[in-house]
CSV table of C-alpha atoms in Angstrom, one decimal:
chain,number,residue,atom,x,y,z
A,1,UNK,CA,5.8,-27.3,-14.8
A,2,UNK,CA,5.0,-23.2,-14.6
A,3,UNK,CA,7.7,-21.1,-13.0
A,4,UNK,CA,8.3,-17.9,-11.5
A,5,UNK,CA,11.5,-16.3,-12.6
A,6,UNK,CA,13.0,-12.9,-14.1
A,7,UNK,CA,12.0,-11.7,-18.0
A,8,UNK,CA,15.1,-11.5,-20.0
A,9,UNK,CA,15.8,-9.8,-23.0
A,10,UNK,CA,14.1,-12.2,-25.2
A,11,UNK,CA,10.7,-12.2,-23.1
A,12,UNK,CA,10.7,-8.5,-23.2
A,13,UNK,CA,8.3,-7.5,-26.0
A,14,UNK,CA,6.0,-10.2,-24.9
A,15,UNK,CA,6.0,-8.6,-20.9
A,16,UNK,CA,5.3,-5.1,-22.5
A,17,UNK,CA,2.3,-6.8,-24.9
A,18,UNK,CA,0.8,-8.4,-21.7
A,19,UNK,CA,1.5,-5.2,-19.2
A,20,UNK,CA,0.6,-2.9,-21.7
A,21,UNK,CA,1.2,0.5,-20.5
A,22,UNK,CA,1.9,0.0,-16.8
A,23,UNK,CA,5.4,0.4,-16.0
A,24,UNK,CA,7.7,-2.1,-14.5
A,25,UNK,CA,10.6,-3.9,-13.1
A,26,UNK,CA,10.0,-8.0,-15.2
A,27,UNK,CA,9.2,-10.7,-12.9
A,28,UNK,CA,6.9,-13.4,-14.9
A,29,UNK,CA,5.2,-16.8,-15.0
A,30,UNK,CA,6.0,-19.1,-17.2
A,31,UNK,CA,3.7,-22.0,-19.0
A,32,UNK,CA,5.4,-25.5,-19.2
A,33,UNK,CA,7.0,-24.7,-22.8
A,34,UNK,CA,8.5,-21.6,-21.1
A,35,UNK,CA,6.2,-18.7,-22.5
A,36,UNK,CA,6.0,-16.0,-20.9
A,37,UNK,CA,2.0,-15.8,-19.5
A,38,UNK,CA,1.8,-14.0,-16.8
A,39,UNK,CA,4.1,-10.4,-15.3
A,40,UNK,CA,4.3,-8.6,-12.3
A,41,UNK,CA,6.6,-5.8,-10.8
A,42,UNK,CA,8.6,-5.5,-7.3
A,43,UNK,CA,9.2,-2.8,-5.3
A,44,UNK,CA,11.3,-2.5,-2.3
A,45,UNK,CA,9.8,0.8,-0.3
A,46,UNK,CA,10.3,2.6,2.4
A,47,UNK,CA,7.8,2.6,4.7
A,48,UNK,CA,7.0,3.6,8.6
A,49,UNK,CA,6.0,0.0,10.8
A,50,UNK,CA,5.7,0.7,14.5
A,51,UNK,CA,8.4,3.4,15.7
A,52,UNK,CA,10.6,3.7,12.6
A,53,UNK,CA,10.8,2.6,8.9
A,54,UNK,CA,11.4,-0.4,7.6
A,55,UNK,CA,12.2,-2.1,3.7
A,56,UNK,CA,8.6,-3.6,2.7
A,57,UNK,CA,8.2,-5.6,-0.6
A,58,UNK,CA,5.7,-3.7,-3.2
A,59,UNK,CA,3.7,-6.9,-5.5
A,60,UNK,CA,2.2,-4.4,-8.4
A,61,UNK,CA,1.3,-4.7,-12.4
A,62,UNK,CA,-0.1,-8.2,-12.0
A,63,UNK,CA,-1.2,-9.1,-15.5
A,64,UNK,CA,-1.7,-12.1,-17.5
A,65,UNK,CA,-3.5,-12.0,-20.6
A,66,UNK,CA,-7.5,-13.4,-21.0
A,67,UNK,CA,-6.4,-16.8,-23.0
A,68,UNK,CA,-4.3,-17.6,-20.0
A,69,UNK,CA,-6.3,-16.7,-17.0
A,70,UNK,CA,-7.7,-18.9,-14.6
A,71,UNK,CA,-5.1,-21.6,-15.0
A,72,UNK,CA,-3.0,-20.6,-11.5
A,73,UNK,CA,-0.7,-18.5,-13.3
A,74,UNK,CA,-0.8,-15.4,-10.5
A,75,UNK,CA,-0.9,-17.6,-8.0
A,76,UNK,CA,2.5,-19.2,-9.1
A,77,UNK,CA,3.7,-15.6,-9.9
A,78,UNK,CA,2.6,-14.5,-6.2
A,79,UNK,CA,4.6,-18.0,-4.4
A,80,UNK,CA,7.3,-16.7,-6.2
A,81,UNK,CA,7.6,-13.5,-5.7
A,82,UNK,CA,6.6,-13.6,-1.8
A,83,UNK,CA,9.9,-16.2,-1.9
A,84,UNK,CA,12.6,-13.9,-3.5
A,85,UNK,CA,11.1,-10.8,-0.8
A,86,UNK,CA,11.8,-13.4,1.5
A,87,UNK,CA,15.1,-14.4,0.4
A,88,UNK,CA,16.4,-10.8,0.5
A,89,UNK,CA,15.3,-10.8,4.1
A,90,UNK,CA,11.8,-8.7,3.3
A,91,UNK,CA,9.1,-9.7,6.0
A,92,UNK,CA,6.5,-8.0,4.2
A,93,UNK,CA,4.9,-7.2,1.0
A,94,UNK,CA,2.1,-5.1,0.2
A,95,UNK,CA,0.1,-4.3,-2.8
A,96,UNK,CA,-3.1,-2.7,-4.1
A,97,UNK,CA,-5.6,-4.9,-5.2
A,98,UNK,CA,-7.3,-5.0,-8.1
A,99,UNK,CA,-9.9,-7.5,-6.1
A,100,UNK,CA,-9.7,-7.7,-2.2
A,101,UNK,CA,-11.4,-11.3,-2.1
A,102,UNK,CA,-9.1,-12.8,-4.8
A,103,UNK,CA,-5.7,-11.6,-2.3
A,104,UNK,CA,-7.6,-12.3,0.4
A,105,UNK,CA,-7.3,-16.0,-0.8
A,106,UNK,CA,-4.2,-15.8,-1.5
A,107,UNK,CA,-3.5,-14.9,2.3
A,108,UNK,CA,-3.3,-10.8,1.9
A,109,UNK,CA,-5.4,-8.7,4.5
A,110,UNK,CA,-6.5,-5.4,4.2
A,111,UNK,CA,-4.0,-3.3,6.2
A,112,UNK,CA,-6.4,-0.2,6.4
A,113,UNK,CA,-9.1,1.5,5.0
A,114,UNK,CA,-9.8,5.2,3.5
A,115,UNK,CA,-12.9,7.7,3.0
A,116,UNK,CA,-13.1,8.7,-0.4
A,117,UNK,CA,-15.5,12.3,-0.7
A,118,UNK,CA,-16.6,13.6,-3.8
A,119,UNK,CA,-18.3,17.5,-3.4
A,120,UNK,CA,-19.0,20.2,-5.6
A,121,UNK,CA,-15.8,23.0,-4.6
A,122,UNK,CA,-17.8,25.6,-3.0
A,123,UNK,CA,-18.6,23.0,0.0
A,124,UNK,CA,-15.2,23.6,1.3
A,125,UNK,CA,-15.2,27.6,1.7
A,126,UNK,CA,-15.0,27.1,5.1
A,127,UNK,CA,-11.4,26.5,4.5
A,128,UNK,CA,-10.8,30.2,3.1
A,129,UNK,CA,-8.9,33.1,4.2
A,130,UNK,CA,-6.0,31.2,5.7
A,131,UNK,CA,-2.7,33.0,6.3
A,132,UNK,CA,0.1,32.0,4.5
A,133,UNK,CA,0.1,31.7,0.5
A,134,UNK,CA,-0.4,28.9,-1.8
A,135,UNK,CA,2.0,28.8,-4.7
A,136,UNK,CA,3.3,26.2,-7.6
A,137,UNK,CA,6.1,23.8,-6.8
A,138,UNK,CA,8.1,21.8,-9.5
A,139,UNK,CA,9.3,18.2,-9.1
A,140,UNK,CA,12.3,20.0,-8.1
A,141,UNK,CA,10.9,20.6,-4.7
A,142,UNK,CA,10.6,16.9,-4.0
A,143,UNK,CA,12.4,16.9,-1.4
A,144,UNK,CA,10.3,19.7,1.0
A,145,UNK,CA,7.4,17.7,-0.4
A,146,UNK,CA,8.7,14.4,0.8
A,147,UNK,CA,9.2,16.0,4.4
A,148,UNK,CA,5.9,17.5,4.3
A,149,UNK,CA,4.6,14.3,3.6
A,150,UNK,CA,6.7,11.8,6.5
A,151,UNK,CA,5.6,14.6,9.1
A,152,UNK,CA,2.0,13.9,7.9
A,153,UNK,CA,2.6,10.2,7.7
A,154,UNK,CA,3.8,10.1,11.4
A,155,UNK,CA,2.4,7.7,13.6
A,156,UNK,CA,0.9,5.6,10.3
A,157,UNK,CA,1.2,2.4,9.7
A,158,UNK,CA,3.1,1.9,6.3
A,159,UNK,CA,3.3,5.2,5.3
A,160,UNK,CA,6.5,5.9,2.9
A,161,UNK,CA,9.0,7.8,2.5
A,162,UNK,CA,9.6,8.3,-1.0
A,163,UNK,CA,13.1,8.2,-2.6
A,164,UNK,CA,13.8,10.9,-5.4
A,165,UNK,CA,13.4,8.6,-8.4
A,166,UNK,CA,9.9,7.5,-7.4
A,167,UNK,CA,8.9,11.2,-7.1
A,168,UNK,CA,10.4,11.8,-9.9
A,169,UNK,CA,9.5,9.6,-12.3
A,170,UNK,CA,6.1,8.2,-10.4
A,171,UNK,CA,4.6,10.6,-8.2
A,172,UNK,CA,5.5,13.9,-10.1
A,173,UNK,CA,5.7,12.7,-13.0
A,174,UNK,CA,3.4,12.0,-16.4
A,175,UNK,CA,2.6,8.1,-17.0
A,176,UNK,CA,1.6,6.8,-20.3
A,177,UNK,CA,-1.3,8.4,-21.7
A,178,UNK,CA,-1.9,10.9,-18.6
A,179,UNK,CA,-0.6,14.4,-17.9
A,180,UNK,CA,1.7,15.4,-15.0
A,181,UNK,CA,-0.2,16.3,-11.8
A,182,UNK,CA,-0.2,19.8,-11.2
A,183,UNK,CA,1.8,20.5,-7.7
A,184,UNK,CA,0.6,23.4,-5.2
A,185,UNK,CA,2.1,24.2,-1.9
A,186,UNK,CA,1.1,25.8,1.2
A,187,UNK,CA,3.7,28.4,2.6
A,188,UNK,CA,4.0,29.9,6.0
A,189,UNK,CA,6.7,32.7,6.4
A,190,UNK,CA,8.9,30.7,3.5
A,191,UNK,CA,8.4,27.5,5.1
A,192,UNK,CA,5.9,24.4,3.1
A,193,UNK,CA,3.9,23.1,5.2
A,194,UNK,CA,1.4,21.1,3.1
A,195,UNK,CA,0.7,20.2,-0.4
A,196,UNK,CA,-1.6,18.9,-3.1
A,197,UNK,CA,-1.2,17.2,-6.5
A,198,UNK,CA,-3.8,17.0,-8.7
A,199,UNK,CA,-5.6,16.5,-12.2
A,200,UNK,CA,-8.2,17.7,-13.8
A,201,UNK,CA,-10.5,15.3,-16.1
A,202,UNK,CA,-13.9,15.1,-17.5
A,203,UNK,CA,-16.5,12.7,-16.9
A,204,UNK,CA,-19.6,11.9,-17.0
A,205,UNK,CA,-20.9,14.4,-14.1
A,206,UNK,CA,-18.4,17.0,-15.4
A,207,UNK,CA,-14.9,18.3,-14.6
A,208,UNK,CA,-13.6,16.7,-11.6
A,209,UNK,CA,-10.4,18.0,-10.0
A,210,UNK,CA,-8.8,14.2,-8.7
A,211,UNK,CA,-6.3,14.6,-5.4
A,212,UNK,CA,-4.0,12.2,-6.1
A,213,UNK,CA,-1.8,13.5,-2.9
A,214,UNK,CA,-2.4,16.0,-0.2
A,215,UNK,CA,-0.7,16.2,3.1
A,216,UNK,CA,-0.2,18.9,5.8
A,217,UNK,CA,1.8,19.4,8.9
A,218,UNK,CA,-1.0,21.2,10.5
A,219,UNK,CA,-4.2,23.0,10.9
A,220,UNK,CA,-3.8,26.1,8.9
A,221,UNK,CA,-2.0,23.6,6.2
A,222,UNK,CA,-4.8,21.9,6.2
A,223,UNK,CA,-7.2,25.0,5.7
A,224,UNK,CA,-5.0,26.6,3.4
A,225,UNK,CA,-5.1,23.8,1.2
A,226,UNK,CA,-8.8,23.0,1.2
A,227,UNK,CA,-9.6,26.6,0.5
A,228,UNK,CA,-7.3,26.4,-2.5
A,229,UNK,CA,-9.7,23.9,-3.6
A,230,UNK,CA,-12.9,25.5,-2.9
A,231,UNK,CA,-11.7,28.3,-5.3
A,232,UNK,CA,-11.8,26.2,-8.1
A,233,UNK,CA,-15.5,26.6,-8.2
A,234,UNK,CA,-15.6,28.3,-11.7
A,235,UNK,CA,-13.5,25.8,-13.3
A,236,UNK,CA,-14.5,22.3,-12.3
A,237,UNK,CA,-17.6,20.7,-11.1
A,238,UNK,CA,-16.8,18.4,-8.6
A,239,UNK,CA,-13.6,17.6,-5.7
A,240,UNK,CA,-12.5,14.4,-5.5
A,241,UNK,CA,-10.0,12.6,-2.8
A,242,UNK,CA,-9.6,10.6,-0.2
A,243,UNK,CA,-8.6,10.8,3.1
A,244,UNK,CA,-7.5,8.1,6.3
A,245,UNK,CA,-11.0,6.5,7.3
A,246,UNK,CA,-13.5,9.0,9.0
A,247,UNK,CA,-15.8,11.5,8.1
A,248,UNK,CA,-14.5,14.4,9.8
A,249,UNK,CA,-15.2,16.7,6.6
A,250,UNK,CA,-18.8,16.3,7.0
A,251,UNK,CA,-18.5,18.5,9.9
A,252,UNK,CA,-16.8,20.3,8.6
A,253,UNK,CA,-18.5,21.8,4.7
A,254,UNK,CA,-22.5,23.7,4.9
A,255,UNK,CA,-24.2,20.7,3.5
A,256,UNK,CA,-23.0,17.3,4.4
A,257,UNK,CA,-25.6,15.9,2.3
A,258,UNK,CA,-24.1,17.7,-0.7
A,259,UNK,CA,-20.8,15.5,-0.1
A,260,UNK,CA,-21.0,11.5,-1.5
A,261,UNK,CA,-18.9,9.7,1.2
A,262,UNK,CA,-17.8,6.2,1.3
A,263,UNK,CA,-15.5,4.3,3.3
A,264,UNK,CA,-13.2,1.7,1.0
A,265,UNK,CA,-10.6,-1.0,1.7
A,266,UNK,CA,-7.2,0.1,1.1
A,267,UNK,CA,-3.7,-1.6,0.6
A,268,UNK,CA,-3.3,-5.1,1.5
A,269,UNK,CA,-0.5,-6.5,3.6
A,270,UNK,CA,1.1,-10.5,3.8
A,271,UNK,CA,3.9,-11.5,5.9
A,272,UNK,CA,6.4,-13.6,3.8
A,273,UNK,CA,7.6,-15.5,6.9
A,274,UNK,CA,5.6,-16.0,10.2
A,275,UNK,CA,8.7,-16.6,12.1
A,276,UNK,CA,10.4,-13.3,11.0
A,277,UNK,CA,7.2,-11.5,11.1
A,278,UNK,CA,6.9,-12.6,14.6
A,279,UNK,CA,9.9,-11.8,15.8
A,280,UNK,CA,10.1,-8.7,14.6
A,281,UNK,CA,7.4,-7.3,16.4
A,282,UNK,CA,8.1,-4.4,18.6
A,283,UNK,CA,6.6,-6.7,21.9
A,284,UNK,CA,6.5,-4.9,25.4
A,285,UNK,CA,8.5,-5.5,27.9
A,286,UNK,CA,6.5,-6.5,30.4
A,287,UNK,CA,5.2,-9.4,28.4
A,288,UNK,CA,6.4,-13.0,29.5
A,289,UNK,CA,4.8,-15.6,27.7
A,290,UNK,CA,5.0,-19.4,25.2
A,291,UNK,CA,2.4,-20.6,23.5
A,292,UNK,CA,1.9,-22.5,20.6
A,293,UNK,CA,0.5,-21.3,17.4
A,294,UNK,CA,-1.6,-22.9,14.1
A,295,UNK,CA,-1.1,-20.7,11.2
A,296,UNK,CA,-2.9,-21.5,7.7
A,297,UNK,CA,-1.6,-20.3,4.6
A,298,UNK,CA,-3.0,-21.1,1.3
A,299,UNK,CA,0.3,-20.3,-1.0
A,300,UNK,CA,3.4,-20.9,0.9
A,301,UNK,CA,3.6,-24.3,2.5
A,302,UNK,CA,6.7,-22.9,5.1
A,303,UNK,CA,3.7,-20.8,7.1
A,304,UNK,CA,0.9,-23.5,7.0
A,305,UNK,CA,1.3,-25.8,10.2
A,306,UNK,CA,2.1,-25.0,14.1
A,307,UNK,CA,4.8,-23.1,15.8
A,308,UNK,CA,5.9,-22.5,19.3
A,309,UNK,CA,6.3,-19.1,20.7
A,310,UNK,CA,8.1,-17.6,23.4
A,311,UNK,CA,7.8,-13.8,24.3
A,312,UNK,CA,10.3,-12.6,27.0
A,313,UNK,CA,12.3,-9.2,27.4
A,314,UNK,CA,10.6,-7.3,24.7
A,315,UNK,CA,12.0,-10.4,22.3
A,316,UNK,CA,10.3,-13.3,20.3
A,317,UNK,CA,11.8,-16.6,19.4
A,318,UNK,CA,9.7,-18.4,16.5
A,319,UNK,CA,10.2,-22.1,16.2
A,320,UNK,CA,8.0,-24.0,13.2
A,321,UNK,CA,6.9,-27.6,15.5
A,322,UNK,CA,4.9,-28.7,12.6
A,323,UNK,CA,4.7,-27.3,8.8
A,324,UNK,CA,4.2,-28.8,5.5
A,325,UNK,CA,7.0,-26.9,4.1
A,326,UNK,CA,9.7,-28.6,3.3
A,327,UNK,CA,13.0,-28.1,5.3
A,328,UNK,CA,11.1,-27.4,7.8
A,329,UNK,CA,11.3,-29.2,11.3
A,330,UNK,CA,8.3,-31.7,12.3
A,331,UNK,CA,7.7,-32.8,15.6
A,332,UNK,CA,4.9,-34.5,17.6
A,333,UNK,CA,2.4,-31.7,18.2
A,334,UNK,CA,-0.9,-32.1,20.2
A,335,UNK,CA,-4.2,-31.7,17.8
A,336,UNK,CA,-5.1,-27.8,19.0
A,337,UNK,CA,-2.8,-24.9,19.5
A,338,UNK,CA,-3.3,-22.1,21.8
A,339,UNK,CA,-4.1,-19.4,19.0
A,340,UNK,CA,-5.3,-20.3,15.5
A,341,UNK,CA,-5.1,-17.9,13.0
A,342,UNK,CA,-5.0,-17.3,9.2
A,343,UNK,CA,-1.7,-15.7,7.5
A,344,UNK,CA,-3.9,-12.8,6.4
A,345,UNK,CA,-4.9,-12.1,9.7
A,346,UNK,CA,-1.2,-12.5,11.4
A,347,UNK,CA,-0.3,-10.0,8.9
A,348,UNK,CA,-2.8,-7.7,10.0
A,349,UNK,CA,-1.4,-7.9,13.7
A,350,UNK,CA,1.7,-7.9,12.6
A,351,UNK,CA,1.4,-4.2,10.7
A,352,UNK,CA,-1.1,-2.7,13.2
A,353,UNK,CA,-4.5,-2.4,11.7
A,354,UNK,CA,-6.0,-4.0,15.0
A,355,UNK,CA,-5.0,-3.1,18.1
């Protein structure tokens, strides 16, 4: 039957030929003669949850090729995958999707959402003649940009803190077929307080300068920044980037209706375990409270079915009452639970995006 396992050596020209040019650690799917049909890549990151960081799963490079698609072979690769993060004790993985509705049945929710603004440059000379001086950094300063960037990240859900490798060799770095992002800081008396990194490419409306990261610790960051941007007027025709979801820029430039601005779904989350995801919810202290629970899950058969809850002391003890996992305990359960509720939305509660 098809399997989820790790590519070895022998599978390894067939991953590359399927992933192409993305890079990646080899997990794959396997067809019932043991070909190689389908690859992902994990990631374990570091990421903020609540009030500190945690070890998420990252689920990325999802590829099978066009003869094998639509015969389950993601779907097998997801289970999988989602089983060894849960293995190693990882509560829960996100990903960017290349389709929200397909993850979404699969049991991934959208964890947030971002405002992506396209403008011609000079809309942002409201940001110039900020103190302090912008200047060019080298992947060498990696680590002042990683603190720029947790400061900025503070009080985010799931924002990460990068290690050196990944800005390195991902974030700083050239990927196949693309140049290195060029990387500009924002200095007050020595010290960095924001930064952007950034491409320039040509499309069809032009030359577009792409943000692929920008952060600041504070206001005049922020303005020193954007007015680095507006003076690229004479050399590209267009700024594009994307912020957290709002549309606080249109306040901001001369002629909001010179600015295209949409609001997009972002990364999505899913909890590999309801019981660990659960309990490892930061719950008041004040809360004193059982109830039982129905949880569907369309992929892993240890979340779908009913489990009772108990809240007390800031603490949460999970047990699964009914499940059609196996080696999980069944009992006698009455026909409706307190709360039902599918995995994808239990992960969004679970990581913040609703209140």
């Amino acid at each position: 039957m098809p399997g989820y396992g790790p590519v070895t050596a022998e599978h390894r020209e067939r991953f590359q030929d399927i992933l192409q040019q993305a890079l990646s650690s080899p997990r794959g799917g396997f067809d019932d003669d043991g070909r190689l049909v389908s690859v992902c890549k994990r990631y374990h990151l570091d990421a903020s949850l609540h009030d500190g960081y945690v070890t998420i799963g990252g689920l990325g490079g999802v590829a099978t090729p066009p003869e094998h698609r639509r015969e389950g072979h993601v779907r097998t690769l997801a289970a999988g995958a989602l089983a060894e993060y849960r293995e190693e004790g990882v509560t829960i993985v996100a990903l960017w999707p290349f389709s929200t509705p397909f993850y979404r049945h699969l049991g991934w929710g959208v964890a947030n959402k971002y405002t992506e603004y396209e403008l011609p440059p000079a809309q942002l000379s409201f940001a110039r003649g900020a103190a302090g001086e912008v200047r060019q950094l080298s992947p060498d300063d990696w680590e002042r940009l990683r603190a720029v960037e947790v400061a900025f990240g503070e009080g985010t859900a799931l924002s990460l803190r990068r290690s050196e490798r990944w800005w390195r060799e991902r974030t700083l770095g050239a990927w196949p077929g693309d140049a290195a992002p060029y990387i500009y800081g924002y200095e007050r008396d020595g010290d960095l307080r924001g930064f952007v990194l950034y491409t320039v490419d040509s499309d069809a409306d032009g030359r577009v300068l792409n943000v692929q990261l920008l952060a600041h610790a504070d206001e005049d960051a922020f303005h020193g920044l954007f007015g680095f941007l507006a003076d690229h007027d004479s050399q590209v025709d267009a700024v594009r980037l994307r912020r957290a979801a709002e549309t606080e820029l249109l306040d901001r430039v001369d002629d909001p209706g010179a600015v295209n601005c949409r609001i997009e779904s972002g990364p999505m989350v899913r909890l590999t375990g309801v019981a660990a995801g659960i309990e490892a919810y930061p719950w008041p202290e004040g809360v004193d409270v059982e109830f039982s629970l129905s949880v569907s899950d369309p992929l892993l058969d240890r979340n779908d079915g009913q489990f009772a809850v108990a809240v007390a002391g800031g603490d949460a003890t999970v047990e699964a009452v009914e499940s059609s996992g196996e080696g999980s305990p069944v009992v006698a359960v009455d026909d409706s639970a307190d709360v039902a509720v599918d995995v994808a939305t239990l992960s969004q509660l679970v990581v913040g995006t609703y209140d």
